XYZ file of C-alpha atoms in Angstrom:
237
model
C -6.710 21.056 -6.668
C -7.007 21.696 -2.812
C -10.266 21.731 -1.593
C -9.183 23.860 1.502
C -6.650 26.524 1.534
C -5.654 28.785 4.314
C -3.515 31.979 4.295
C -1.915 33.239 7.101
C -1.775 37.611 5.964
C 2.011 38.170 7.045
C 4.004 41.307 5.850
C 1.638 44.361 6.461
C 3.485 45.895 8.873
C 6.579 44.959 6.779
C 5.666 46.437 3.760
C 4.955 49.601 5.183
C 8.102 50.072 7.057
C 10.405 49.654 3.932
C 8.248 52.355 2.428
C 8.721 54.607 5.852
C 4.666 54.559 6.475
C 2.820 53.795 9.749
C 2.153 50.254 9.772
C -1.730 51.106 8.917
C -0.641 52.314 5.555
C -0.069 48.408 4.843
C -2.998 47.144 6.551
C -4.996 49.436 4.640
C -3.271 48.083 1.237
C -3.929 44.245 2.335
C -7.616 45.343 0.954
C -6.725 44.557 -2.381
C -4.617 41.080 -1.812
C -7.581 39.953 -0.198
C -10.135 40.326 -2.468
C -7.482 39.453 -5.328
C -7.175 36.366 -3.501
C -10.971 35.448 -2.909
C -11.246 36.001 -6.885
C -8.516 33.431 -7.524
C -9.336 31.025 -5.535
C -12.699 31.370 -6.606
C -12.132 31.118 -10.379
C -9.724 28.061 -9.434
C -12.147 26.149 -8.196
C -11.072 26.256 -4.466
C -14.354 24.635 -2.126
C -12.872 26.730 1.131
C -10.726 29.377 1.380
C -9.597 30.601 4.925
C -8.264 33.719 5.855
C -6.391 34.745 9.118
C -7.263 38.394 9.727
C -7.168 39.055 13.531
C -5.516 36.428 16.636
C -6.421 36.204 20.013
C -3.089 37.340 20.393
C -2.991 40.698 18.310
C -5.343 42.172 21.106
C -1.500 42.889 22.529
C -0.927 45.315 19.920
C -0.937 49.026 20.619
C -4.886 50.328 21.281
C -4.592 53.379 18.340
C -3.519 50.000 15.580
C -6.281 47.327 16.751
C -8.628 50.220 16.883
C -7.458 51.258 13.351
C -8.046 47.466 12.259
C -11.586 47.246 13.450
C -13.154 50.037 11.698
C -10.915 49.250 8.667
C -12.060 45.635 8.865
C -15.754 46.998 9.080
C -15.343 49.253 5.953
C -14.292 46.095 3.831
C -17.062 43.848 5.074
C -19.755 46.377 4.268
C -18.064 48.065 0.731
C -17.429 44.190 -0.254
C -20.507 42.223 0.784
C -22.508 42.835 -1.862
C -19.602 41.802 -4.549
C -19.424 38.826 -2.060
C -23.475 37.727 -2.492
C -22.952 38.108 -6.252
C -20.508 35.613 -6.655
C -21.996 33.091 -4.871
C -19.735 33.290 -1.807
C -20.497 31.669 1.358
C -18.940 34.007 4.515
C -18.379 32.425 7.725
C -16.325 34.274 10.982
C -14.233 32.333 12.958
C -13.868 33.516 16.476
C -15.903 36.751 17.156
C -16.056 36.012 21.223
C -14.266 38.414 22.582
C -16.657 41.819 23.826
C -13.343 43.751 23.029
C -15.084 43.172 19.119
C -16.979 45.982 18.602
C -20.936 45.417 18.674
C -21.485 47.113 15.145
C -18.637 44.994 13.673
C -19.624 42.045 15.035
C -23.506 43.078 13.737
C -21.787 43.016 10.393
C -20.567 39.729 10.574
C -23.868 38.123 11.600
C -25.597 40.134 8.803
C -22.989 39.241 6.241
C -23.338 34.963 7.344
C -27.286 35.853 7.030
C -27.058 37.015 3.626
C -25.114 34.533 1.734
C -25.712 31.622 4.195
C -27.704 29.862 1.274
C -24.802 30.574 -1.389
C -23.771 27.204 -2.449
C -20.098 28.488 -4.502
C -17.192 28.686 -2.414
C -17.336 29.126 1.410
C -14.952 32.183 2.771
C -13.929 31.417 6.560
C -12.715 34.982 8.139
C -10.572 34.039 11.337
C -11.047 37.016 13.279
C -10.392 36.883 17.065
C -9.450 33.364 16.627
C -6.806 31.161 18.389
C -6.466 27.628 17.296
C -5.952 26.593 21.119
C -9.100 28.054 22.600
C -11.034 26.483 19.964
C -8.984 22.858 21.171
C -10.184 24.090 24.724
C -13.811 25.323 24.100
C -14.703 22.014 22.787
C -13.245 20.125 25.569
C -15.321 22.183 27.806
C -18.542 21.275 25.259
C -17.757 17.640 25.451
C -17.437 17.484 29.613
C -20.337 19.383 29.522
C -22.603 16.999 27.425
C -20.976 14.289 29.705
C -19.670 12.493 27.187
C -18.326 9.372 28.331
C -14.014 9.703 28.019
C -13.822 6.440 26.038
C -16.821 7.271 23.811
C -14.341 10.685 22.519
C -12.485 9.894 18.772
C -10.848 12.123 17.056
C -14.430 12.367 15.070
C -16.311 13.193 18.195
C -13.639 15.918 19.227
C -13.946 17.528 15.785
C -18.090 17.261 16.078
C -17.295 20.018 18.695
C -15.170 22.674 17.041
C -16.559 25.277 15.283
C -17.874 25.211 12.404
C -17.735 21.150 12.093
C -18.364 20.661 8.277
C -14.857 22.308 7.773
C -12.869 20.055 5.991
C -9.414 20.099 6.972
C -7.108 22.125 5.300
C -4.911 21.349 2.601
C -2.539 23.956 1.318
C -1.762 26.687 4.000
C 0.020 29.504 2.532
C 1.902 31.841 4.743
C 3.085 35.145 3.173
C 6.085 37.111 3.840
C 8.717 34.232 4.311
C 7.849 33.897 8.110
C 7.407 30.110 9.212
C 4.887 29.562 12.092
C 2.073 28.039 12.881
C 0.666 31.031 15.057
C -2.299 29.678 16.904
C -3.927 28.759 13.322
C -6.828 26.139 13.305
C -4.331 24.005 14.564
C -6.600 20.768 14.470
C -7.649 21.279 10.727
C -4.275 22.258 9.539
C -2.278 18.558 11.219
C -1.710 16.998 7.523
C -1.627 20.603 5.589
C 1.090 21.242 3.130
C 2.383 24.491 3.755
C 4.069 26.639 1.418
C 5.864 30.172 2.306
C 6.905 32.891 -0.482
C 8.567 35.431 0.285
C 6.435 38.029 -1.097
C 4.743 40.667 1.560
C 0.734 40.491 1.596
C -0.280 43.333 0.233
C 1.506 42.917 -2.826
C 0.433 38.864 -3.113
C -1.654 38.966 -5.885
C -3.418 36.196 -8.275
C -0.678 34.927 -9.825
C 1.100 34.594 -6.248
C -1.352 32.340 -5.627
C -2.016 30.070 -8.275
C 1.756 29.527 -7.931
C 1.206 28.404 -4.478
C -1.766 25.912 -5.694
C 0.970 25.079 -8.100
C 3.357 23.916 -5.829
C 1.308 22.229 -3.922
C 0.049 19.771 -6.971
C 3.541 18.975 -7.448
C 3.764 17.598 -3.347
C 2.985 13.945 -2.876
C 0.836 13.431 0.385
C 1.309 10.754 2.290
C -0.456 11.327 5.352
C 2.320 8.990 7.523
C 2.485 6.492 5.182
C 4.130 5.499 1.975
C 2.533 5.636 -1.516
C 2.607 2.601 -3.333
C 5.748 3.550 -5.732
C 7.405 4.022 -2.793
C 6.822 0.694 -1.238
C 8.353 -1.531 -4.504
C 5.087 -1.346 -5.979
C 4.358 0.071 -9.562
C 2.653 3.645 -9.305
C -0.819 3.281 -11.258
């Protein structure tokens, strides 16, 4: 079983083109892949479950859809929370530093970390105004500021500096919708990930969607650069 697995949400917009909707007809319908997802992974036995909601780079979309997305996102966080406590869930929001965030929404992420910061099940990682690159950046900038000596930084002392440190790094990175790109995704915790892409659009990836995914995955041998010992001449044990 992963411990960490990250979704990239691709397809709304898809989805609600082939049905001849405005593309926040298929945000709006994501609602229920997500939460079908959280339950999954959940019941699967998945540690840390991350899930790409808004880039630094969707601020580019037109004003009437990010506006749309915002208020939407803040009617999920508040209808969902409490569901979210029950289970055990710890919430964490990745990003959250641009003032383009509205102050109520962000005020609803701090309150929702507050509330099930103690919850010791699985932890739910929201990246929401998050770019993999400014996170790379921001804790170059934290390390020259704590004058850390340039032979002193490791790959361990780097990572001591991103956000959120106790992430592990992901595993199993499943990107919806057939599309295959990286897009600016925790790009230091996803360098060994196994990634896996169906074809189906987001808001109709369901449960079973997933545990196909984790599926697929246990069927992957990781290597991590090297070779496993079967594949060296040696007997697998």
């Amino acid at each position: 079983m992963p411990r960490h697995v990250a979704c990239v949400m691709d397809g709304n917009g898809r989805w609600a083109a082939q049905r001849s909707l405005p593309r926040t007809s298929g945000h709006r319908a994501a609602e229920t892949a997500v939460i079908d997802v959280i339950e999954a992974a959940r019941s699967a036995g998945v540690g840390w479950l991350s899930l790409y909601a808004f880039s630094t780079e969707n601020w580019r979309r037109p004003h009437a859809e990010v506006d749309f997305l915002m208020h939407l996102v803040r009617r999920v966080v508040r209808k969902h929370a409490p569901l979210l406590h029950a289970r055990g869930i710890r919430c964490r929001f990745l990003g959250v530093t641009d003032p383009r965030v509205p102050a109520a929404l962000a005020r609803d992420f701090a309150d929702l970390m507050t509330l099930t910061c103690d919850n010791r099940g699985m932890t739910l990682t929201v990246a929401f105004d998050h770019g993999g690159r400014r996170d790379i950046v921001e804790a170059a900038r934290s390390l020259i500021r704590g004058g850390v000596p340039a032979e002193a930084v490791d790959e361990e002392c780097f990572a001591a500096h991103l956000p959120f440190p106790d992430t592990p790094d992901v595993d199993l990175v499943i990107r919806t919708s057939g599309e295959q790109r990286i897009s600016n995704f925790m790009l230091w915790q996803v360098a060994y990930a196994e990634w896996v892409f169906p074809p189906v659009l987001w808001p109709d990836f369901r449960a079973p969607h997933f545990l196909e995914c984790l599926h697929t995955y246990q069927q992957r041998d990781r290597r991590f650069g090297g070779v496993l010992p079967h594949q060296n001449g040696e007997s697998r044990p």
